PDB file of C-alpha atoms in Angstrom:
ATOM      1  CA  ASN J  23      30.006  19.064 -25.049  1.00 79.00           C
ATOM      2  CA  GLU J  24      30.104  16.987 -21.891  1.00 78.00           C
ATOM      3  CA  ILE J  25      26.152  16.483 -21.832  1.00 85.00           C
ATOM      4  CA  ASN J  26      26.087  15.238 -25.042  1.00 81.00           C
ATOM      5  CA  ARG J  27      28.964  13.005 -24.203  1.00 73.00           C
ATOM      6  CA  LEU J  28      27.204  11.708 -21.054  1.00 78.00           C
ATOM      7  CA  GLU J  29      23.719  11.649 -23.095  1.00 81.00           C
ATOM      8  CA  ARG J  30      25.239   9.276 -25.810  1.00 75.00           C
ATOM      9  CA  ILE J  31      26.860   6.795 -23.253  1.00 74.00           C
ATOM     10  CA  VAL J  32      23.724   6.494 -21.378  1.00 78.00           C
ATOM     11  CA  LYS J  33      21.541   6.168 -24.731  1.00 77.00           C
ATOM     12  CA  ASP J  34      24.231   3.356 -25.653  1.00 70.00           C
ATOM     13  CA  PHE J  35      23.932   1.761 -22.690  1.00 72.00           C
ATOM     14  CA  LEU J  36      20.422   1.312 -22.395  1.00 67.00           C
ATOM     15  CA  GLN J  37      20.276   0.512 -26.219  1.00 66.00           C
ATOM     16  CA  PHE J  38      22.516  -2.599 -25.224  1.00 67.00           C
ATOM     17  CA  ALA J  39      20.869  -3.275 -21.809  1.00 67.00           C
ATOM     18  CA  ARG J  40      17.560  -3.377 -23.580  1.00 69.00           C
ATOM     19  CA  PRO J  41      17.345  -3.657 -27.681  1.00 68.00           C
ATOM     20  CA  SER J  42      14.543  -2.751 -29.670  1.00 80.00           C
ATOM     21  CA  GLU J  43      12.845  -5.370 -31.390  1.00 87.00           C
ATOM     22  CA  PRO J  44      13.539  -5.192 -35.144  1.00 92.00           C
ATOM     23  CA  GLN J  45      10.755  -3.472 -37.712  1.00 93.00           C
ATOM     24  CA  PHE J  46      11.666  -5.831 -40.377  1.00 96.00           C
ATOM     25  CA  ALA J  47      11.336  -5.273 -44.081  1.00 97.00           C
ATOM     26  CA  VAL J  48      12.531  -6.950 -47.565  1.00 97.00           C
ATOM     27  CA  VAL J  49      15.260  -4.798 -49.444  1.00 97.00           C
ATOM     28  CA  SER J  50      17.721  -5.216 -51.723  1.00 96.00           C
ATOM     29  CA  ALA J  51      21.423  -5.853 -50.154  1.00 96.00           C
ATOM     30  CA  GLU J  52      22.807  -2.775 -51.863  1.00 95.00           C
ATOM     31  CA  GLU J  53      20.152  -0.177 -50.368  1.00 96.00           C
ATOM     32  CA  PRO J  54      21.530  -0.272 -46.648  1.00 97.00           C
ATOM     33  CA  LEU J  55      25.099   0.603 -47.929  1.00 97.00           C
ATOM     34  CA  ARG J  56      24.166   2.843 -50.693  1.00 96.00           C
ATOM     35  CA  ASP J  57      21.926   4.729 -47.933  1.00 96.00           C
ATOM     36  CA  ALA J  58      25.508   4.545 -45.217  1.00 96.00           C
ATOM     37  CA  GLN J  59      27.616   6.023 -48.290  1.00 97.00           C
ATOM     38  CA  LYS J  60      24.925   8.941 -48.729  1.00 96.00           C
ATOM     39  CA  LEU J  61      25.065   9.477 -45.002  1.00 95.00           C
ATOM     40  CA  LEU J  62      28.620   9.252 -44.251  1.00 96.00           C
ATOM     41  CA  ALA J  63      30.964  10.081 -47.281  1.00 96.00           C
ATOM     42  CA  THR J  64      30.859  13.782 -47.120  1.00 94.00           C
ATOM     43  CA  GLU J  65      32.021  13.379 -43.399  1.00 94.00           C
ATOM     44  CA  LEU J  66      34.689  11.148 -43.879  1.00 96.00           C
ATOM     45  CA  GLN J  67      36.114  13.229 -47.042  1.00 95.00           C
ATOM     46  CA  LYS J  68      36.942  15.869 -44.283  1.00 94.00           C
ATOM     47  CA  SER J  69      39.465  13.477 -43.325  1.00 93.00           C
ATOM     48  CA  LYS J  70      40.643  12.711 -46.732  1.00 96.00           C
ATOM     49  CA  ILE J  71      38.819   9.115 -46.234  1.00 96.00           C
ATOM     50  CA  ASN J  72      36.967   7.885 -49.525  1.00 97.00           C
ATOM     51  CA  LEU J  73      33.762   6.082 -49.038  1.00 97.00           C
ATOM     52  CA  VAL J  74      32.878   3.827 -51.856  1.00 97.00           C
ATOM     53  CA  VAL J  75      30.460   0.986 -52.911  1.00 96.00           C
ATOM     54  CA  ALA J  76      32.156  -1.711 -54.543  1.00 93.00           C
ATOM     55  CA  GLU J  77      30.670  -4.715 -56.354  1.00 83.00           C
ATOM     56  CA  ILE J  78      27.086  -5.658 -55.353  1.00 89.00           C
ATOM     57  CA  ALA J  79      25.805  -9.136 -55.863  1.00 88.00           C
ATOM     58  CA  PRO J  80      22.188  -8.886 -56.381  1.00 92.00           C
ATOM     59  CA  ALA J  81      20.150 -10.358 -53.580  1.00 94.00           C
ATOM     60  CA  GLN J  82      17.201  -9.402 -51.142  1.00 96.00           C
ATOM     61  CA  ILE J  83      17.643  -9.351 -47.383  1.00 97.00           C
ATOM     62  CA  ARG J  84      15.155  -9.099 -44.222  1.00 97.00           C
ATOM     63  CA  ILE J  85      16.283  -6.612 -41.695  1.00 97.00           C
ATOM     64  CA  ASP J  86      15.266  -3.401 -40.018  1.00 95.00           C
ATOM     65  CA  PRO J  87      16.859  -0.680 -41.936  1.00 95.00           C
ATOM     66  CA  GLN J  88      17.115   1.809 -39.182  1.00 92.00           C
ATOM     67  CA  GLN J  89      18.858  -0.896 -36.900  1.00 93.00           C
ATOM     68  CA  PHE J  90      21.026  -1.793 -40.001  1.00 95.00           C
ATOM     69  CA  LYS J  91      21.983   1.961 -40.573  1.00 94.00           C
ATOM     70  CA  GLN J  92      23.115   1.805 -36.979  1.00 91.00           C
ATOM     71  CA  VAL J  93      25.440  -1.215 -37.394  1.00 95.00           C
ATOM     72  CA  LEU J  94      26.879   0.187 -40.931  1.00 97.00           C
ATOM     73  CA  ILE J  95      27.490   3.688 -39.177  1.00 95.00           C
ATOM     74  CA  ASN J  96      29.288   1.958 -36.154  1.00 93.00           C
ATOM     75  CA  LEU J  97      31.550  -0.092 -38.727  1.00 97.00           C
ATOM     76  CA  ILE J  98      32.316   2.852 -40.921  1.00 97.00           C
ATOM     77  CA  HIS J  99      33.274   5.138 -38.366  1.00 94.00           C
ATOM     78  CA  ASN J 100      35.756   2.243 -36.373  1.00 93.00           C
ATOM     79  CA  ALA J 101      36.953   1.666 -40.008  1.00 95.00           C
ATOM     80  CA  ALA J 102      37.727   5.428 -40.374  1.00 94.00           C
ATOM     81  CA  ASP J 103      38.843   5.769 -36.968  1.00 91.00           C
ATOM     82  CA  SER J 104      41.782   3.240 -37.742  1.00 89.00           C
ATOM     83  CA  MET J 105      43.055   5.119 -40.569  1.00 90.00           C
ATOM     84  CA  GLY J 106      43.090   8.537 -39.036  1.00 82.00           C
ATOM     85  CA  GLU J 107      43.367  10.210 -42.278  1.00 88.00           C
ATOM     86  CA  ASN J 108      43.828   9.237 -45.963  1.00 92.00           C
ATOM     87  CA  GLY J 109      42.406   5.892 -46.716  1.00 95.00           C
ATOM     88  CA  THR J 110      39.658   4.176 -48.232  1.00 97.00           C
ATOM     89  CA  VAL J 111      36.357   2.485 -46.632  1.00 97.00           C
ATOM     90  CA  THR J 112      35.116  -0.096 -49.319  1.00 97.00           C
ATOM     91  CA  LEU J 113      31.216  -1.588 -48.855  1.00 98.00           C
ATOM     92  CA  ARG J 114      30.244  -4.562 -50.806  1.00 97.00           C
ATOM     93  CA  ALA J 115      27.719  -7.108 -50.943  1.00 97.00           C
ATOM     94  CA  ARG J 116      28.402 -10.690 -51.890  1.00 96.00           C
ATOM     95  CA  ARG J 117      26.686 -13.822 -51.875  1.00 96.00           C
ATOM     96  CA  ASP J 118      28.079 -16.980 -50.398  1.00 96.00           C
ATOM     97  CA  GLU J 119      27.024 -20.300 -48.814  1.00 94.00           C
ATOM     98  CA  LYS J 120      27.896 -20.804 -45.003  1.00 93.00           C
ATOM     99  CA  ARG J 121      26.876 -22.361 -41.839  1.00 90.00           C
ATOM    100  CA  LEU J 122      24.362 -20.266 -40.048  1.00 89.00           C
ATOM    101  CA  HIS J 123      22.690 -21.452 -36.842  1.00 84.00           C
ATOM    102  CA  ASP J 124      23.913 -25.576 -37.250  1.00 89.00           C
ATOM    103  CA  ARG J 125      22.887 -25.375 -41.011  1.00 90.00           C
ATOM    104  CA  THR J 126      24.366 -24.412 -44.510  1.00 94.00           C
ATOM    105  CA  THR J 127      22.347 -21.897 -46.320  1.00 93.00           C
ATOM    106  CA  ASP J 128      22.767 -19.015 -49.095  1.00 95.00           C
ATOM    107  CA  VAL J 129      23.796 -15.880 -47.442  1.00 97.00           C
ATOM    108  CA  VAL J 130      24.448 -12.124 -48.157  1.00 97.00           C
ATOM    109  CA  ILE J 131      27.728 -10.967 -46.494  1.00 97.00           C
ATOM    110  CA  LEU J 132      27.789  -7.100 -46.352  1.00 97.00           C
ATOM    111  CA  GLU J 133      31.427  -6.145 -46.054  1.00 98.00           C
ATOM    112  CA  VAL J 134      33.003  -3.079 -44.566  1.00 98.00           C
ATOM    113  CA  SER J 135      36.801  -3.169 -45.105  1.00 97.00           C
ATOM    114  CA  ASP J 136      39.214  -0.652 -44.751  1.00 97.00           C
ATOM    115  CA  THR J 137      42.584   0.398 -45.414  1.00 95.00           C
ATOM    116  CA  GLY J 138      43.925   0.965 -41.727  1.00 91.00           C
ATOM    117  CA  THR J 139      46.482  -0.530 -39.784  1.00 90.00           C
ATOM    118  CA  GLY J 140      44.527  -3.612 -38.550  1.00 92.00           C
ATOM    119  CA  ILE J 141      43.310  -4.642 -35.322  1.00 92.00           C
ATOM    120  CA  PRO J 142      46.085  -5.211 -32.613  1.00 89.00           C
ATOM    121  CA  PRO J 143      46.043  -8.825 -31.105  1.00 89.00           C
ATOM    122  CA  GLU J 144      45.649  -7.583 -27.587  1.00 87.00           C
ATOM    123  CA  ALA J 145      42.570  -5.550 -28.737  1.00 89.00           C
ATOM    124  CA  GLU J 146      41.181  -8.442 -30.865  1.00 89.00           C
ATOM    125  CA  LYS J 147      40.880 -10.750 -27.657  1.00 89.00           C
ATOM    126  CA  ARG J 148      38.332  -8.254 -26.090  1.00 90.00           C
ATOM    127  CA  LEU J 149      36.796  -6.803 -29.480  1.00 89.00           C
ATOM    128  CA  PHE J 150      33.268  -7.721 -28.542  1.00 87.00           C
ATOM    129  CA  ASP J 151      33.476  -7.263 -24.564  1.00 88.00           C
ATOM    130  CA  PRO J 152      31.145  -4.422 -23.611  1.00 83.00           C
ATOM    131  CA  PHE J 153      32.855  -1.136 -22.446  1.00 81.00           C
ATOM    132  CA  PHE J 154      36.381  -2.171 -23.928  1.00 84.00           C
ATOM    133  CA  THR J 155      37.594   0.596 -26.210  1.00 83.00           C
ATOM    134  CA  THR J 156      40.863   1.616 -27.486  1.00 78.00           C
ATOM    135  CA  LYS J 157      39.683   5.333 -28.180  1.00 78.00           C
ATOM    136  CA  ASP J 158      39.815   8.085 -25.849  1.00 73.00           C
ATOM    137  CA  TYR J 159      36.014   8.719 -26.801  1.00 72.00           C
ATOM    138  CA  GLY J 160      33.323   6.588 -26.945  1.00 72.00           C
ATOM    139  CA  THR J 161      31.469   3.888 -25.045  1.00 75.00           C
ATOM    140  CA  GLY J 162      33.023   0.565 -25.811  1.00 79.00           C
ATOM    141  CA  LEU J 163      29.255  -0.566 -26.804  1.00 81.00           C
ATOM    142  CA  GLY J 164      29.255  -0.058 -30.656  1.00 86.00           C
ATOM    143  CA  LEU J 165      30.413  -3.564 -31.511  1.00 92.00           C
ATOM    144  CA  PRO J 166      28.187  -5.365 -28.875  1.00 91.00           C
ATOM    145  CA  ILE J 167      25.262  -3.499 -29.871  1.00 89.00           C
ATOM    146  CA  ALA J 168      26.139  -4.277 -33.581  1.00 93.00           C
ATOM    147  CA  ALA J 169      26.913  -7.791 -33.033  1.00 93.00           C
ATOM    148  CA  ARG J 170      23.638  -7.923 -30.932  1.00 91.00           C
ATOM    149  CA  ILE J 171      21.486  -6.212 -33.881  1.00 93.00           C
ATOM    150  CA  VAL J 172      23.017  -9.006 -36.376  1.00 95.00           C
ATOM    151  CA  GLU J 173      22.107 -11.758 -34.233  1.00 93.00           C
ATOM    152  CA  LYS J 174      18.598 -10.618 -33.887  1.00 92.00           C
ATOM    153  CA  HIS J 175      18.415 -10.593 -37.716  1.00 94.00           C
ATOM    154  CA  LEU J 176      19.490 -14.468 -37.590  1.00 94.00           C
ATOM    155  CA  GLY J 177      22.899 -13.433 -39.038  1.00 96.00           C
ATOM    156  CA  ALA J 178      26.655 -13.205 -37.629  1.00 96.00           C
ATOM    157  CA  LEU J 179      28.979 -10.478 -37.601  1.00 96.00           C
ATOM    158  CA  GLN J 180      32.744 -11.610 -38.383  1.00 96.00           C
ATOM    159  CA  TYR J 181      35.727 -10.089 -39.080  1.00 97.00           C
ATOM    160  CA  GLN J 182      39.249 -10.236 -40.765  1.00 96.00           C
ATOM    161  CA  THR J 183      42.253  -8.303 -39.624  1.00 96.00           C
ATOM    162  CA  GLN J 184      45.912  -8.441 -40.886  1.00 91.00           C
ATOM    163  CA  ALA J 185      48.591  -5.969 -39.084  1.00 85.00           C
ATOM    164  CA  GLY J 186      49.372  -3.067 -41.641  1.00 84.00           C
ATOM    165  CA  CYS J 187      46.740  -4.279 -43.994  1.00 89.00           C
ATOM    166  CA  GLY J 188      43.492  -3.040 -42.620  1.00 94.00           C
ATOM    167  CA  THR J 189      40.102  -5.073 -41.546  1.00 97.00           C
ATOM    168  CA  THR J 190      37.186  -6.212 -43.113  1.00 98.00           C
ATOM    169  CA  PHE J 191      34.122  -6.962 -41.176  1.00 98.00           C
ATOM    170  CA  GLY J 192      31.498  -8.886 -42.510  1.00 97.00           C
ATOM    171  CA  ILE J 193      27.535  -9.157 -41.654  1.00 98.00           C
ATOM    172  CA  ILE J 194      26.281 -12.519 -42.814  1.00 97.00           C
ATOM    173  CA  LEU J 195      22.669 -12.873 -43.348  1.00 97.00           C
ATOM    174  CA  PRO J 196      20.359 -15.213 -45.199  1.00 95.00           C
ATOM    175  CA  VAL J 197      19.180 -14.235 -48.540  1.00 94.00           C
ATOM    176  CA  TYR J 198      15.501 -13.979 -48.342  1.00 90.00           C
TER     177      TYR J 198
END
């Protein structure tokens, strides 16, 4: 177990230090969300956490499917960890118009929402700092790696949290 943990730490550190270039493909906004649900729903069910896909706006996005799988897995695991047992993680894709890279553009927002406890204010200040974690395990590189991957896709990673009501992370990407 310790060897596996150390291997994961080294892998995370190397990915943070030298992220690979995306291998882009045009996919529907629904595809990465459905893939993540298929991959993680059974695992989360063991903790009585439901992983559901809610409304999906029809749209195409240009992503590296493997890198986005990693981003979504990280966000979903963080959401599940915030609840412990019993709760719901909701995945959705919606269209909007936002400022990205100093211009207003049509975007798709992939959301991961949880019914957890929200992010404490002291953790919020350091949320994207490398090696910062509130967990007894992990490297503190999950969110910084996710943010870097999203930036390489010309997008942005944002969140909204409310104490006692949960958190929503939004991956903002240009519509393709």
